[in-house]
């Protein structure tokens, strides 16, 4: 299920990445869930895409999250989906912000941060370098240690930890992505870290690895032609396609 809301603009790219990995991608609008046309029962995966839901006027992903939390039918549908043991979920950019505000509905997500305004106090659209860390995330299996460029486009991506500290979450192995500098070190330095998140943290997962959130956009760089430069041996598929193929392996 490629989930979108008013203002979301990354759903076509996201659908293309999942289709390339072998999924049937279905366009699901929030109105489908809120009116009962779609109860999310038929899907093995739920992906919340990036964009500008509600123009971000209610804060990062806030309007989108509240449309679920304050609608009994939608809340029940999402909570039922999240509590199934045969599914996965991914939140990217606006979807990451939204998922983080649904953390009370998602088993094992209590440690997830909220995402606040970038320290630069401006929208950041750039390529950044991230490192894939060792974590349970089903999306990033066997990618640990990779340092890869990725698209970034957000104004509110600074992770703010409230229930547990960034260090505690990192020590538990639940951080899946972090920004790194040209030496491969985790960084809070701008612009290598575009938002000021502590320890460069920009992706997290649940303890069982089935639900992952991240601020950068892997769906925008899953093809080699989407890079300004790439090694010729890459061929057609960029390294981020592995993430989507990992999800396909997970469902069998």
CSV table of C-alpha atoms in Angstrom, one decimal:
chain,number,residue,atom,x,y,z
A,1,UNK,CA,0.0,0.0,0.0
A,2,UNK,CA,1.6,3.3,-1.2
A,3,UNK,CA,-0.1,5.7,1.3
A,4,UNK,CA,-0.5,9.3,0.5
A,5,UNK,CA,-2.3,12.4,1.8
A,6,UNK,CA,-3.0,15.9,0.6
A,7,UNK,CA,0.3,17.4,-0.5
A,8,UNK,CA,2.3,14.2,-0.7
A,9,UNK,CA,4.4,14.1,-3.9
A,10,UNK,CA,6.7,11.1,-3.5
A,11,UNK,CA,4.2,8.3,-4.1
A,12,UNK,CA,4.9,7.7,-7.8
A,13,UNK,CA,8.7,7.2,-7.2
A,14,UNK,CA,8.0,5.1,-4.2
A,15,UNK,CA,5.6,2.9,-6.2
A,16,UNK,CA,8.2,2.5,-9.0
A,17,UNK,CA,10.9,1.4,-6.5
A,18,UNK,CA,8.6,-1.3,-4.9
A,19,UNK,CA,7.4,-2.5,-8.3
A,20,UNK,CA,11.0,-2.8,-9.5
A,21,UNK,CA,11.6,-5.0,-6.4
A,22,UNK,CA,8.7,-7.3,-7.3
A,23,UNK,CA,5.7,-5.9,-5.5
A,24,UNK,CA,2.3,-4.9,-6.7
A,25,UNK,CA,2.1,-1.3,-5.6
A,26,UNK,CA,-1.4,0.0,-4.8
A,27,UNK,CA,-2.3,3.7,-4.6
A,28,UNK,CA,-4.1,4.2,-1.2
A,29,UNK,CA,-5.3,7.7,-0.3
A,30,UNK,CA,-6.1,8.6,3.3
A,31,UNK,CA,-9.7,9.2,2.2
A,32,UNK,CA,-9.9,5.5,1.3
A,33,UNK,CA,-9.1,4.5,4.8
A,34,UNK,CA,-11.1,7.2,6.5
A,35,UNK,CA,-14.3,6.3,4.6
A,36,UNK,CA,-13.9,2.6,4.9
A,37,UNK,CA,-13.2,1.9,1.2
A,38,UNK,CA,-9.9,0.3,2.3
A,39,UNK,CA,-9.2,-1.2,5.6
A,40,UNK,CA,-5.6,-2.1,4.9
A,41,UNK,CA,-6.4,-5.8,5.4
A,42,UNK,CA,-5.1,-7.0,2.0
A,43,UNK,CA,-1.5,-5.6,2.2
A,44,UNK,CA,1.8,-7.0,3.4
A,45,UNK,CA,3.4,-3.6,3.5
A,46,UNK,CA,2.4,0.0,4.2
A,47,UNK,CA,4.6,2.8,3.0
A,48,UNK,CA,4.0,6.5,4.0
A,49,UNK,CA,5.5,8.7,1.4
A,50,UNK,CA,7.2,12.1,1.4
A,51,UNK,CA,5.9,15.5,0.4
A,52,UNK,CA,4.1,18.3,2.1
A,53,UNK,CA,1.1,16.8,3.8
A,54,UNK,CA,-1.3,19.7,4.8
A,55,UNK,CA,1.5,22.0,3.6
A,56,UNK,CA,3.3,21.2,6.9
A,57,UNK,CA,1.3,24.0,8.4
A,58,UNK,CA,0.5,21.8,11.5
A,59,UNK,CA,4.1,20.9,11.9
A,60,UNK,CA,6.1,18.0,10.4
A,61,UNK,CA,3.6,15.3,9.5
A,62,UNK,CA,1.3,16.6,12.2
A,63,UNK,CA,-1.8,17.1,10.2
A,64,UNK,CA,-1.4,13.7,8.6
A,65,UNK,CA,-0.9,12.0,12.0
A,66,UNK,CA,-3.9,13.8,13.5
A,67,UNK,CA,-6.1,12.7,10.6
A,68,UNK,CA,-5.5,9.2,11.8
A,69,UNK,CA,-5.5,9.6,15.5
A,70,UNK,CA,-8.7,11.6,15.6
A,71,UNK,CA,-10.6,9.4,13.2
A,72,UNK,CA,-11.9,6.3,14.9
A,73,UNK,CA,-12.1,4.2,11.7
A,74,UNK,CA,-8.7,5.2,10.4
A,75,UNK,CA,-7.1,4.7,13.9
A,76,UNK,CA,-8.6,1.3,14.2
A,77,UNK,CA,-7.4,0.3,10.7
A,78,UNK,CA,-3.8,1.4,11.3
A,79,UNK,CA,-3.6,-0.1,14.7
A,80,UNK,CA,-4.9,-3.4,13.4
A,81,UNK,CA,-2.3,-3.3,10.6
A,82,UNK,CA,0.6,-2.4,12.9
A,83,UNK,CA,-0.3,-5.3,15.2
A,84,UNK,CA,-0.2,-8.0,12.6
A,85,UNK,CA,2.9,-10.1,12.7
A,86,UNK,CA,3.2,-10.7,8.9
A,87,UNK,CA,3.6,-7.1,7.7
A,88,UNK,CA,6.2,-4.3,7.3
A,89,UNK,CA,6.0,-0.6,7.3
A,90,UNK,CA,8.2,2.3,6.0
A,91,UNK,CA,7.9,6.0,6.6
A,92,UNK,CA,10.0,8.4,4.5
A,93,UNK,CA,10.3,12.1,5.0
A,94,UNK,CA,6.8,13.4,5.7
A,95,UNK,CA,5.8,9.8,6.2
A,96,UNK,CA,8.7,9.4,8.7
A,97,UNK,CA,7.4,12.4,10.6
A,98,UNK,CA,3.9,11.1,10.6
A,99,UNK,CA,4.8,7.5,11.7
A,100,UNK,CA,6.8,9.0,14.6
A,101,UNK,CA,3.6,10.6,15.8
A,102,UNK,CA,1.8,7.3,15.6
A,103,UNK,CA,4.5,5.5,17.7
A,104,UNK,CA,2.0,4.7,20.4
A,105,UNK,CA,0.1,2.5,17.8
A,106,UNK,CA,3.3,0.7,16.6
A,107,UNK,CA,4.7,-2.1,18.7
A,108,UNK,CA,8.3,-1.5,19.6
A,109,UNK,CA,8.4,2.2,18.4
A,110,UNK,CA,8.3,3.9,21.8
A,111,UNK,CA,11.9,5.1,21.4
A,112,UNK,CA,11.3,6.9,18.2
A,113,UNK,CA,11.9,10.7,18.2
A,114,UNK,CA,9.8,13.5,17.0
A,115,UNK,CA,11.2,15.6,14.1
A,116,UNK,CA,11.5,19.3,14.5
A,117,UNK,CA,12.7,22.3,12.5
A,118,UNK,CA,16.1,22.1,11.0
A,119,UNK,CA,18.8,24.0,12.8
A,120,UNK,CA,19.4,26.0,9.7
A,121,UNK,CA,15.8,27.2,9.9
A,122,UNK,CA,15.3,26.6,6.3
A,123,UNK,CA,14.2,23.9,3.8
A,124,UNK,CA,17.2,21.7,2.9
A,125,UNK,CA,17.2,20.0,-0.5
A,126,UNK,CA,20.6,18.4,-1.3
A,127,UNK,CA,22.5,15.1,-1.7
A,128,UNK,CA,23.8,13.9,1.7
A,129,UNK,CA,26.0,11.0,2.6
A,130,UNK,CA,24.7,8.4,5.0
A,131,UNK,CA,26.0,5.3,6.6
A,132,UNK,CA,23.9,2.2,7.1
A,133,UNK,CA,24.2,0.9,10.6
A,134,UNK,CA,23.8,-2.6,12.0
A,135,UNK,CA,20.1,-2.8,13.0
A,136,UNK,CA,17.2,-5.2,12.9
A,137,UNK,CA,15.6,-3.3,10.0
A,138,UNK,CA,14.3,-5.8,7.4
A,139,UNK,CA,14.9,-3.1,4.8
A,140,UNK,CA,18.7,-2.7,5.4
A,141,UNK,CA,19.8,-6.3,6.0
A,142,UNK,CA,23.3,-7.0,4.6
A,143,UNK,CA,23.7,-3.3,3.8
A,144,UNK,CA,25.5,-2.5,7.1
A,145,UNK,CA,28.6,-0.5,6.7
A,146,UNK,CA,27.6,1.0,3.3
A,147,UNK,CA,28.2,4.7,2.9
A,148,UNK,CA,25.9,6.0,0.2
A,149,UNK,CA,24.7,9.3,-1.2
A,150,UNK,CA,21.0,9.9,-0.8
A,151,UNK,CA,18.5,12.7,-1.6
A,152,UNK,CA,17.3,14.9,1.2
A,153,UNK,CA,14.4,17.4,1.0
A,154,UNK,CA,12.9,18.6,4.3
A,155,UNK,CA,12.5,21.6,6.6
A,156,UNK,CA,11.8,19.6,9.8
A,157,UNK,CA,14.1,16.7,10.0
A,158,UNK,CA,15.9,17.3,13.3
A,159,UNK,CA,15.4,14.3,15.6
A,160,UNK,CA,14.3,15.2,19.1
A,161,UNK,CA,14.4,12.3,21.6
A,162,UNK,CA,12.0,12.6,24.5
A,163,UNK,CA,11.5,9.2,26.2
A,164,UNK,CA,15.0,7.9,25.7
A,165,UNK,CA,18.3,9.6,24.8
A,166,UNK,CA,19.9,9.3,21.3
A,167,UNK,CA,22.8,7.5,22.9
A,168,UNK,CA,20.6,4.9,24.6
A,169,UNK,CA,18.7,4.2,21.4
A,170,UNK,CA,22.0,3.9,19.4
A,171,UNK,CA,23.4,1.6,22.0
A,172,UNK,CA,20.4,-0.7,21.6
A,173,UNK,CA,21.1,-1.0,17.9
A,174,UNK,CA,17.9,0.7,16.9
A,175,UNK,CA,19.4,3.5,14.8
A,176,UNK,CA,19.6,2.4,11.1
A,177,UNK,CA,21.0,5.4,9.3
A,178,UNK,CA,23.1,8.4,10.2
A,179,UNK,CA,24.7,11.3,8.3
A,180,UNK,CA,28.5,11.1,7.9
A,181,UNK,CA,31.2,13.5,6.8
A,182,UNK,CA,33.8,13.0,4.1
A,183,UNK,CA,35.8,10.9,6.5
A,184,UNK,CA,33.0,8.6,7.2
A,185,UNK,CA,32.4,9.8,10.8
A,186,UNK,CA,29.0,10.5,12.2
A,187,UNK,CA,28.4,14.3,12.2
A,188,UNK,CA,26.3,17.1,13.4
A,189,UNK,CA,28.2,19.6,11.2
A,190,UNK,CA,26.2,21.5,8.6
A,191,UNK,CA,25.7,20.9,5.7
A,192,UNK,CA,26.9,17.3,5.9
A,193,UNK,CA,24.2,16.9,8.5
A,194,UNK,CA,21.4,19.0,7.0
A,195,UNK,CA,19.2,19.3,10.1
A,196,UNK,CA,21.3,19.1,13.2
A,197,UNK,CA,20.1,15.7,14.5
A,198,UNK,CA,22.2,14.3,17.3
A,199,UNK,CA,24.9,11.9,16.3
A,200,UNK,CA,23.7,12.3,12.7
A,201,UNK,CA,20.7,10.1,13.4
A,202,UNK,CA,18.3,10.0,10.4
A,203,UNK,CA,16.8,6.6,10.4
A,204,UNK,CA,15.4,4.2,13.1
A,205,UNK,CA,13.7,0.9,13.4
A,206,UNK,CA,11.6,-1.1,15.8
A,207,UNK,CA,13.1,-3.9,17.8
A,208,UNK,CA,11.8,-6.6,15.5
A,209,UNK,CA,12.9,-4.6,12.4
A,210,UNK,CA,9.6,-4.7,10.6
A,211,UNK,CA,8.9,-0.9,10.9
A,212,UNK,CA,11.5,1.6,9.7
A,213,UNK,CA,11.4,5.4,9.5
A,214,UNK,CA,13.9,7.7,7.7
A,215,UNK,CA,14.1,11.3,6.7
A,216,UNK,CA,16.1,10.9,3.4
A,217,UNK,CA,14.6,9.6,0.2
A,218,UNK,CA,15.9,6.3,-1.1
A,219,UNK,CA,13.1,6.0,-3.6
A,220,UNK,CA,14.6,9.0,-5.4
A,221,UNK,CA,18.0,7.3,-6.1
A,222,UNK,CA,17.2,3.7,-6.7
A,223,UNK,CA,18.2,4.0,-10.4
A,224,UNK,CA,21.8,4.7,-11.4
A,225,UNK,CA,20.7,7.4,-13.8
A,226,UNK,CA,19.4,9.4,-10.9
A,227,UNK,CA,23.0,10.0,-9.7
A,228,UNK,CA,25.3,12.8,-11.1
A,229,UNK,CA,28.0,10.1,-11.2
A,230,UNK,CA,28.1,6.4,-10.6
A,231,UNK,CA,30.7,3.6,-11.1
A,232,UNK,CA,30.1,1.9,-14.4
A,233,UNK,CA,29.9,-1.5,-12.8
A,234,UNK,CA,26.7,-0.5,-11.1
A,235,UNK,CA,24.6,-1.1,-14.2
A,236,UNK,CA,21.0,0.0,-14.2
A,237,UNK,CA,20.2,-0.5,-10.5
A,238,UNK,CA,21.5,1.8,-7.8
A,239,UNK,CA,22.5,0.4,-4.4
A,240,UNK,CA,19.3,1.7,-2.7
A,241,UNK,CA,17.2,-0.8,-4.7
A,242,UNK,CA,18.6,-3.4,-2.4
A,243,UNK,CA,16.5,-1.9,0.4
A,244,UNK,CA,13.3,-2.5,-1.5
A,245,UNK,CA,14.4,-6.0,-2.6
A,246,UNK,CA,15.1,-6.8,1.1
A,247,UNK,CA,11.4,-6.1,1.8
A,248,UNK,CA,10.4,-8.5,-1.0
A,249,UNK,CA,12.6,-11.2,0.5
A,250,UNK,CA,11.0,-10.6,3.9
A,251,UNK,CA,7.5,-11.4,2.6
A,252,UNK,CA,8.7,-14.4,0.6
